[in-house]
Amino acid sequence: MTVGAGISVSDGKLTVFGNCILDDVHDNVVITPASGPGDAMINGAFIGVKSDQKGNRRVFPVGKLEELRFMCVFRHKFWWMTQWMGASGKDIPFETQFLVVEVCNDTHLDEGSQDEAEGSVVYAVFLPILEGDFRAVLQGNEQNEMEICLESGDPAVDKFGGSHLVFVAAGSDPYDVITNSVKTVEKYLQTFSHREKKKMPDILNWFGWCTWDAFYTNVTAEGLKQGLERLEKGGTPPRFVIIDDGWQTVGMDPTGIEYRSDCTANFANRLIHIKENHKFRKNGKEGQKVDDPEMGLRCVVSEMKDRHTLKYVYVWHAITGYWGGVKPGITEMEHYEPKLVYPISSPGVQSNDYSDVLQSITMNGVGLVNPDKVFDFYNDLHSYLASAGIDGVKVDVQSILETLGAGHGGRVKLTRKYHQALEASISSNFHENAIIACMSHNTDTLYSAKSTAVMRASDDFFPMDPASHTIHIASVAYNTIFIGEFMQPDWDMFHSLHPMAEYHGAARAVGGCAIYVSDRPGQHDFNLLKKLVLPDGSVLRANLPGRPTRDCLFSDPVRDGKSLLKIWNLNDFTGVIGVFNCQGAGWCGVRKQMVILDEQPGIITGFIRARDVDYLPEVAEDGWTGDSILYSYRGGGVAYLPRNASMSVTLKPREYEVFTVVPVMALSSEAKFAPIGLIKMFNSGGAIKELKYESERSATISLKVRGCGLFGAYSSTQPQRIIVDSQEVEFEYEGESGLVTIALSVSEEELYLWNIVIEL
């Protein structure tokens, strides 16, 4: 029986395009087409089960997965996901929320040829979704069976349908299959929106500073002033700032048990007032109440914006108000009807992670605002913040809602109600869809986000943990394959003055994300920052979420000792690829933490091709032959690659390289040309905003370019002249490599575009 997108189930086998993915499929497994009869295209199918439809948590085996490579993202921590690679059902971790299987006609586990991506590989995508008040995830068992785990999070919610638990689709382009799958689920559920439909907040286009790793909860108004001044004086002015945890008025219950992690937050604290604490009031003292708004947060924000070039100020808060929620039994909060409840986490989460933070919150309980009053809570909080000049919020601790569903209709219903209220309040009080979601890596949240457009994509940047840095890059890249369909992934802050700073900076340059640091005042590497930030505070952001290249989907760049991680993205007229040696550290399921796996990982050689940028033809001119220029940022070299050619790249442990990939245009004069961009910036090609080729009289190229510094291009012949803003300028030309360069000065106008004309 064929049910959709080349998918069929018969004789106990689930197959795609004639290739078996699951064997020994159980008799109670049912398949439902994604679209009804008469539709022009049936895009995939839903997997469900027949059962007695009772229970608030059930596990259903589906069928055996054997000798097929897969990559999945799963919640290794309560708050966060990371990637895992395997080849059989028993390798599928608990809490798997996305899985893609590689199906080759003949190769199976063989690595095969580099041409597999051209059509001999089929990619099958499995998306466990929400059904009514239940949430599904995947997991494996010792019999190599893929299982569906279904749970409501409320003992009273124990009846389910079971027909639409996992969506499956297949095709030859993994990125298209994933995108189309999420869009099909979007159409079916109608509870969330795809990233492409969402308005992106403007902070993504500017450099920012976050207070967290600079001060942790010891942040003060004076500290903000110092940090902004130092970054501005260095020539990289922040245009947005995030005041992280530490500005709110919080307190602990008399019987509370204090718990502070290394980051100094006390997770037993609860919110006791929506207004700021004494550190953000003029001449404020702890315990002192000041009702004059001109003496509080409004004064701090106004002074920051008046004295600096800030466009946006965001503040942090938890989705429940604070880590321990809102304090019950006090006058300031009683109208929100908070009630003390105790988290109950899923057995799947407990199998993967023993979270000290979650244990502390569980021990002390959460002051949960009545779901019927939560819009009032958010609206009061956000309207106050907006009146003080705050432009947006970072909303943290979001996954905690899944543990509080008992008595509220379950985890899905509670999460959705809170997010509907949150997004309504954001829309009412702030412009620019000004919200960053954080600690929110559960599908309850993802499939309930109608407008939220930015989400932290992995666990934190940990400046003091040497095992974390390579893991951070790999986790974000692989998580983005899934998260990037819902929101623009946020790669988190980092320190510019740090042994791994360039590594982190290069990754963010190809990530398509906001670029912001958490430097302590005076502790900056401005040489590094100027590879990311222009003098006007803008950044050269790539257009898409940065994702691993096709040939990296099923290799393990942190554990296998032989694979490099390649991350691709697109600009308006060029591609960009970041290459990273991430080997040597990874998640340990036994110790339940990130650990160093190899103290001395080796030097690795890999290969890079223009077609690693999956959508490069979309930005190439008509008639592109496939020839490309690759410019290496660190190496400074220009390589001409004919169609389908490759070049080697060798990296030591924790090294990186960034390549700008440019389609070569063959002109009527027989000259060949490819604009590279600002070659001293990580994402060189992000500077090119317009490109036109004219060949009526002579070969002429017209460009509009943003930024300053050394602009480079490839030309097979020496240009006759180059004109910038109607003035002829000097240029240098390297005949051997074809690299032509000119110097662009700093414009006083924000986001200024230089008009460049190159005559060959």
XYZ file of N, CA and C in Angstrom, residues 573-741:
507
model
N 24.770 36.841 -3.005
C 25.399 36.468 -4.274
C 26.525 35.455 -4.115
N 26.766 35.015 -2.902
C 27.860 34.079 -2.633
C 27.411 33.040 -1.611
N 28.209 31.994 -1.480
C 28.038 31.045 -0.392
C 29.172 31.189 0.596
N 29.004 30.560 1.755
C 30.069 30.564 2.748
C 30.063 29.209 3.445
N 31.259 28.681 3.710
C 31.410 27.402 4.396
C 32.420 27.570 5.521
N 32.009 27.223 6.716
C 32.940 27.144 7.835
C 33.337 25.693 8.041
N 34.633 25.440 8.193
C 35.136 24.088 8.399
C 35.802 24.044 9.770
N 35.450 23.032 10.576
C 35.899 22.982 11.961
C 36.374 21.576 12.314
N 37.500 21.507 13.011
C 37.927 20.257 13.627
C 37.348 20.246 15.039
N 36.277 19.467 15.221
C 35.557 19.406 16.498
C 35.862 18.140 17.283
N 36.815 17.359 16.836
C 37.055 16.061 17.463
C 37.612 16.210 18.884
N 37.281 15.218 19.718
C 37.950 15.133 21.008
C 37.081 15.259 22.233
N 35.835 15.746 22.088
C 34.965 15.877 23.258
C 33.529 15.640 22.826
N 32.702 15.144 23.739
C 31.312 14.871 23.404
C 30.503 14.534 24.639
N 29.216 14.280 24.404
C 28.319 13.939 25.496
C 28.558 12.498 25.933
N 28.643 12.283 27.227
C 28.799 10.944 27.779
C 27.493 10.554 28.465
N 26.794 9.550 27.903
C 25.520 9.133 28.462
C 25.645 8.461 29.812
N 26.809 7.920 30.112
C 27.012 7.254 31.398
C 27.218 8.289 32.500
N 28.121 9.216 32.236
C 28.404 10.256 33.233
C 27.413 11.401 33.174
N 26.620 11.442 32.093
C 25.591 12.460 31.893
C 26.179 13.874 31.921
N 27.278 14.026 31.173
C 27.889 15.336 31.046
C 28.808 15.339 29.839
N 29.203 16.544 29.429
C 30.163 16.690 28.351
C 31.548 16.350 28.880
N 32.265 15.504 28.155
C 33.582 15.075 28.624
C 34.576 15.107 27.477
N 35.838 15.210 27.837
C 36.908 15.089 26.849
C 37.100 13.602 26.557
N 36.939 13.241 25.291
C 37.046 11.846 24.873
C 38.458 11.484 24.439
N 39.182 12.469 23.940
C 40.536 12.249 23.434
C 41.363 13.476 23.776
N 42.346 13.300 24.642
C 43.168 14.433 25.065
C 44.012 14.995 23.928
N 44.327 14.169 22.943
C 45.159 14.616 21.821
C 44.542 14.156 20.496
N 43.411 14.752 20.111
C 42.823 14.394 18.818
C 43.770 14.776 17.686
N 43.645 14.091 16.579
C 44.622 14.238 15.507
C 44.320 15.343 14.517
N 45.300 15.555 13.637
C 45.126 16.440 12.490
C 44.245 15.710 11.476
N 43.291 16.420 10.895
C 42.345 15.798 9.978
C 42.355 16.525 8.641
N 42.347 15.747 7.578
C 42.234 16.295 6.228
C 40.884 15.895 5.648
N 40.183 16.872 5.125
C 38.912 16.638 4.450
C 38.904 17.333 3.116
N 37.729 17.378 2.499
C 37.597 17.981 1.180
C 36.432 18.954 1.171
N 36.578 19.968 0.349
C 35.538 20.980 0.234
C 35.235 21.191 -1.244
N 33.967 21.390 -1.549
C 33.513 21.602 -2.923
C 32.535 22.761 -2.940
N 32.393 23.390 -4.084
C 31.418 24.470 -4.206
C 30.017 23.959 -3.921
N 29.722 22.741 -4.338
C 28.367 22.225 -4.165
C 28.075 21.843 -2.719
N 29.065 21.982 -1.816
C 28.766 21.858 -0.397
C 27.771 22.939 0.038
N 27.765 24.064 -0.663
C 26.742 25.092 -0.433
C 25.511 24.649 -1.208
N 24.560 24.063 -0.502
C 23.509 23.301 -1.166
C 22.675 24.130 -2.132
N 22.402 25.377 -1.815
C 21.533 26.202 -2.652
C 22.316 27.227 -3.474
N 23.597 26.986 -3.704
C 24.420 27.956 -4.439
C 23.842 28.310 -5.807
N 23.276 27.379 -6.572
C 22.706 27.772 -7.876
C 21.635 28.858 -7.774
N 20.991 28.985 -6.622
C 19.937 29.986 -6.471
C 20.476 31.413 -6.481
N 21.760 31.600 -6.141
C 22.327 32.953 -6.143
C 23.261 33.176 -7.322
N 23.416 32.174 -8.179
C 24.283 32.303 -9.354
C 23.516 32.958 -10.494
N 24.259 33.569 -11.400
C 23.658 34.182 -12.588
C 23.152 33.096 -13.539
N 22.193 33.469 -14.374
C 21.723 32.548 -15.409
C 22.889 32.126 -16.290
N 22.922 30.859 -16.627
C 23.988 30.364 -17.480
C 25.243 29.961 -16.745
N 25.166 29.906 -15.411
C 26.341 29.506 -14.629
C 26.742 28.077 -14.989
N 28.024 27.879 -15.231
C 28.530 26.569 -15.667
C 28.867 25.644 -14.510
N 28.921 26.175 -13.310
C 29.298 25.373 -12.151
C 30.699 25.656 -11.645
N 31.510 26.417 -12.423
C 32.842 26.798 -11.952
C 32.706 27.816 -10.819
N 33.620 27.740 -9.854
C 33.522 28.618 -8.687
C 34.901 29.044 -8.205
N 34.896 30.121 -7.475
C 36.080 30.588 -6.751
C 35.876 30.287 -5.276
N 36.895 29.731 -4.624
C 36.898 29.559 -3.174
C 38.001 30.428 -2.592
N 37.594 31.347 -1.720
C 38.568 32.197 -1.034
C 38.658 31.755 0.417
N 39.852 31.396 0.858
C 40.047 30.934 2.233
C 40.422 32.112 3.120
N 39.640 32.309 4.191
C 39.855 33.459 5.050
C 41.222 33.413 5.723
N 41.530 32.326 6.402
C 42.793 32.251 7.127
C 43.978 32.113 6.179
N 43.818 31.300 5.153
C 44.916 31.091 4.214
C 45.132 32.256 3.278
N 44.069 33.027 3.018
C 44.178 34.176 2.125
C 44.343 33.804 0.662
N 44.036 32.558 0.318
C 44.263 32.102 -1.045
C 42.994 32.070 -1.873
N 43.176 32.203 -3.188
C 42.092 32.107 -4.150
C 42.281 30.814 -4.938
N 41.249 29.976 -4.954
C 41.315 28.720 -5.708
C 40.185 28.702 -6.731
N 40.519 28.393 -7.974
C 39.517 28.266 -9.037
C 39.148 26.790 -9.138
N 37.883 26.462 -8.893
C 37.431 25.076 -8.935
C 36.453 24.878 -10.080
N 36.814 24.051 -11.064
C 35.844 23.691 -12.097
C 34.662 22.947 -11.478
N 33.597 22.833 -12.218
C 32.392 22.152 -11.750
C 32.731 20.772 -11.175
N 32.220 20.483 -9.977
C 32.369 19.201 -9.282
C 33.786 18.920 -8.784
N 34.714 19.855 -8.970
C 36.069 19.652 -8.448
C 36.072 19.893 -6.935
N 37.089 19.370 -6.270
C 37.217 19.550 -4.829
C 38.641 19.942 -4.488
N 38.822 20.475 -3.281
C 40.152 20.789 -2.788
C 40.245 20.312 -1.347
N 41.444 19.988 -0.928
C 41.628 19.459 0.422
C 41.769 20.598 1.425
N 41.399 20.297 2.664
C 41.586 21.225 3.769
C 42.046 20.412 4.967
N 43.123 20.859 5.596
C 43.715 20.151 6.728
C 43.680 21.049 7.961
N 43.143 20.523 9.054
C 43.003 21.308 10.271
C 43.531 20.545 11.474
N 44.250 21.257 12.319
C 44.674 20.717 13.600
C 43.479 20.698 14.562
N 43.618 20.020 15.697
C 42.525 20.039 16.669
C 42.130 21.462 17.049
N 40.822 21.718 17.089
C 40.251 23.007 17.477
C 40.635 24.131 16.515
N 40.994 23.781 15.286
C 41.234 24.784 14.253
C 40.004 24.918 13.370
N 39.978 26.019 12.595
C 38.861 26.299 11.703
C 39.386 26.955 10.430
N 38.553 26.993 9.426
C 38.788 27.810 8.238
C 37.428 28.228 7.698
N 37.371 29.383 7.080
C 36.141 29.875 6.464
C 36.407 30.128 4.989
N 35.550 29.580 4.143
C 35.682 29.738 2.695
C 34.488 30.525 2.155
N 34.801 31.549 1.376
C 33.770 32.224 0.595
C 33.699 31.529 -0.758
N 32.493 31.135 -1.161
C 32.285 30.362 -2.381
C 31.504 31.229 -3.363
N 32.097 31.477 -4.540
C 31.506 32.436 -5.473
C 31.352 31.802 -6.854
N 30.139 31.793 -7.404
C 29.975 31.328 -8.784
C 30.743 32.229 -9.749
N 31.461 31.619 -10.693
C 32.234 32.373 -11.686
C 31.329 32.713 -12.868
N 31.359 33.990 -13.263
C 30.593 34.445 -14.419
C 31.511 34.548 -15.621
N 31.169 33.841 -16.699
C 31.916 33.944 -17.955
C 31.292 35.054 -18.788
N 32.072 36.098 -19.056
C 31.565 37.267 -19.763
C 31.774 37.120 -21.269
N 31.081 37.971 -22.032
C 31.169 37.883 -23.497
C 32.561 38.193 -24.006
N 33.328 38.934 -23.212
C 34.699 39.271 -23.603
C 35.664 38.116 -23.362
N 35.129 36.968 -22.920
C 35.888 35.774 -22.558
C 36.603 35.909 -21.220
N 36.430 37.053 -20.583
C 36.951 37.209 -19.222
C 36.027 36.483 -18.243
N 36.579 36.095 -17.100
C 35.804 35.456 -16.049
C 35.943 36.276 -14.776
N 34.835 36.365 -14.030
C 34.810 37.262 -12.878
C 33.981 36.641 -11.756
N 34.417 36.908 -10.508
C 33.668 36.468 -9.332
C 33.968 37.412 -8.171
N 32.976 38.148 -7.671
C 33.221 39.057 -6.541
C 33.286 38.280 -5.225
N 34.279 38.566 -4.404
C 34.465 37.846 -3.137
C 33.858 38.618 -1.974
N 34.192 39.902 -1.849
C 33.664 40.721 -0.761
C 34.773 41.316 0.083
N 34.457 41.628 1.330
C 35.433 42.215 2.256
C 36.290 41.097 2.828
N 37.490 40.951 2.295
C 38.266 39.739 2.541
C 38.915 39.693 3.923
N 38.806 40.759 4.706
C 39.294 40.728 6.083
C 38.182 40.397 7.079
N 36.980 40.192 6.573
C 35.849 39.782 7.402
C 35.639 38.282 7.241
N 35.159 37.628 8.298
C 34.899 36.191 8.211
C 33.941 35.867 7.064
N 32.795 36.530 7.053
C 31.798 36.303 6.000
C 31.951 37.367 4.930
N 33.000 37.244 4.135
C 33.361 38.269 3.152
C 32.203 38.617 2.239
N 31.542 37.598 1.699
C 30.523 37.823 0.687
C 29.264 38.480 1.195
N 29.083 38.556 2.499
C 27.913 39.214 3.049
C 27.886 40.701 2.782
N 29.009 41.263 2.353
C 29.074 42.701 2.079
C 28.458 43.074 0.734
N 28.301 42.132 -0.169
C 27.820 42.427 -1.522
C 26.298 42.424 -1.524
N 25.702 43.576 -1.805
C 24.246 43.708 -1.735
C 23.594 43.832 -3.113
N 24.343 44.222 -4.124
C 23.823 44.240 -5.497
C 24.945 43.837 -6.437
N 24.589 43.175 -7.538
C 25.584 42.715 -8.512
C 24.931 42.665 -9.887
N 25.540 43.391 -10.841
C 25.037 43.396 -12.218
C 26.206 43.258 -13.180
N 26.007 42.441 -14.203
C 27.003 42.269 -15.261
C 26.483 42.936 -16.528
N 27.332 43.787 -17.137
C 26.977 44.456 -18.388
C 28.076 44.201 -19.406
N 27.675 43.830 -20.632
C 28.679 43.448 -21.634
C 28.400 44.053 -23.007
N 27.690 45.172 -23.050
C 27.349 45.749 -24.349
C 28.584 46.290 -25.064
N 29.336 47.155 -24.417
C 30.549 47.707 -25.034
C 31.792 46.993 -24.553
N 31.921 46.917 -23.256
C 33.040 46.183 -22.668
C 32.516 45.452 -21.447
N 33.286 44.522 -20.936
C 32.851 43.770 -19.765
C 32.882 44.680 -18.542
N 31.713 44.994 -18.011
C 31.589 45.905 -16.876
C 30.763 45.246 -15.786
N 31.248 45.353 -14.567
C 30.545 44.787 -13.414
C 30.212 45.924 -12.462
N 28.944 46.012 -12.081
C 28.494 47.032 -11.136
C 28.067 46.357 -9.836
N 28.544 46.894 -8.717
C 28.225 46.319 -7.417
C 27.838 47.396 -6.426
N 27.042 47.022 -5.451
C 26.831 47.837 -4.256
C 27.359 47.022 -3.082
N 28.246 47.641 -2.309
C 28.967 46.924 -1.259
C 28.853 47.700 0.045
N 28.561 46.991 1.126
C 28.449 47.595 2.451
C 29.703 47.300 3.262
N 30.170 48.321 3.980
C 31.303 48.121 4.873
C 32.560 48.820 4.421
N 33.654 48.492 5.089
C 34.921 49.147 4.813
C 36.038 48.113 4.879
N 37.223 48.522 4.419
C 38.363 47.620 4.430
C 38.701 47.149 3.036
N 39.344 46.013 2.938
C 39.847 45.512 1.666
C 38.766 44.701 0.957
N 38.341 45.202 -0.206
C 37.368 44.485 -1.026
C 38.113 43.698 -2.090
N 37.757 42.414 -2.237
C 38.450 41.564 -3.195
C 37.503 40.912 -4.174
N 38.054 40.604 -5.354
C 37.306 39.890 -6.385
C 38.291 39.077 -7.214
N 37.772 38.051 -7.878
C 38.579 37.301 -8.835
C 38.284 37.824 -10.232
N 39.351 38.038 -10.998
C 39.204 38.419 -12.404
C 40.283 37.705 -13.203
N 39.875 37.061 -14.290
C 40.857 36.343 -15.117
C 41.751 37.296 -15.894
N 41.318 38.552 -16.015
C 42.136 39.576 -16.682
C 42.238 40.799 -15.780
N 43.310 41.557 -15.941
C 43.483 42.759 -15.124
C 42.455 43.804 -15.505
N 41.750 44.375 -14.546
C 40.770 45.420 -14.865
C 41.434 46.631 -15.523
N 40.668 47.278 -16.389
C 41.150 48.521 -16.991
C 41.079 49.662 -15.985
N 39.978 49.710 -15.270
C 39.858 50.702 -14.196
C 38.732 50.296 -13.254
N 38.791 50.876 -12.042
C 37.756 50.639 -11.036
C 37.295 51.998 -10.503
N 35.989 52.164 -10.436
C 35.390 53.425 -10.001
C 34.561 53.164 -8.750
N 34.770 53.980 -7.712
C 34.001 53.897 -6.480
C 33.306 55.231 -6.249
N 31.986 55.202 -6.214
C 31.194 56.435 -6.047
C 31.653 57.524 -7.016
N 31.765 57.156 -8.272
C 32.099 58.067 -9.387
C 33.543 58.525 -9.393
N 34.368 58.008 -8.484
C 35.780 58.382 -8.448
C 36.642 57.170 -8.790
N 37.554 57.346 -9.774
C 38.458 56.258 -10.120
C 39.443 56.041 -8.970
N 39.695 54.777 -8.621
C 40.541 54.465 -7.480
C 41.669 53.535 -7.913
N 42.706 53.515 -7.084
C 43.816 52.597 -7.322
C 43.413 51.182 -6.903
N 44.010 50.206 -7.537
C 43.742 48.816 -7.181
C 45.010 48.000 -7.356
N 45.016 46.837 -6.749
C 46.120 45.895 -6.919
C 45.592 44.637 -7.594
N 46.428 44.050 -8.440
C 46.013 42.850 -9.172
C 47.134 41.823 -9.131
N 46.786 40.616 -8.673
C 47.745 39.513 -8.651
C 47.452 38.610 -9.847
N 48.292 38.683 -10.836
C 48.041 37.948 -12.067
C 47.976 36.448 -11.882
N 48.782 35.905 -10.960
C 48.828 34.453 -10.790
C 47.529 33.899 -10.208
N 46.984 34.606 -9.212
C 45.756 34.128 -8.563
C 44.499 34.755 -9.137
N 44.649 35.918 -9.792
C 43.493 36.638 -10.304
C 42.821 37.520 -9.271
N 43.450 37.691 -8.100
C 42.841 38.485 -7.037
C 43.053 39.973 -7.288
N 41.978 40.725 -7.352
C 42.029 42.174 -7.479
C 41.462 42.771 -6.191
N 42.117 43.779 -5.638
C 41.675 44.363 -4.370
C 41.666 45.880 -4.444
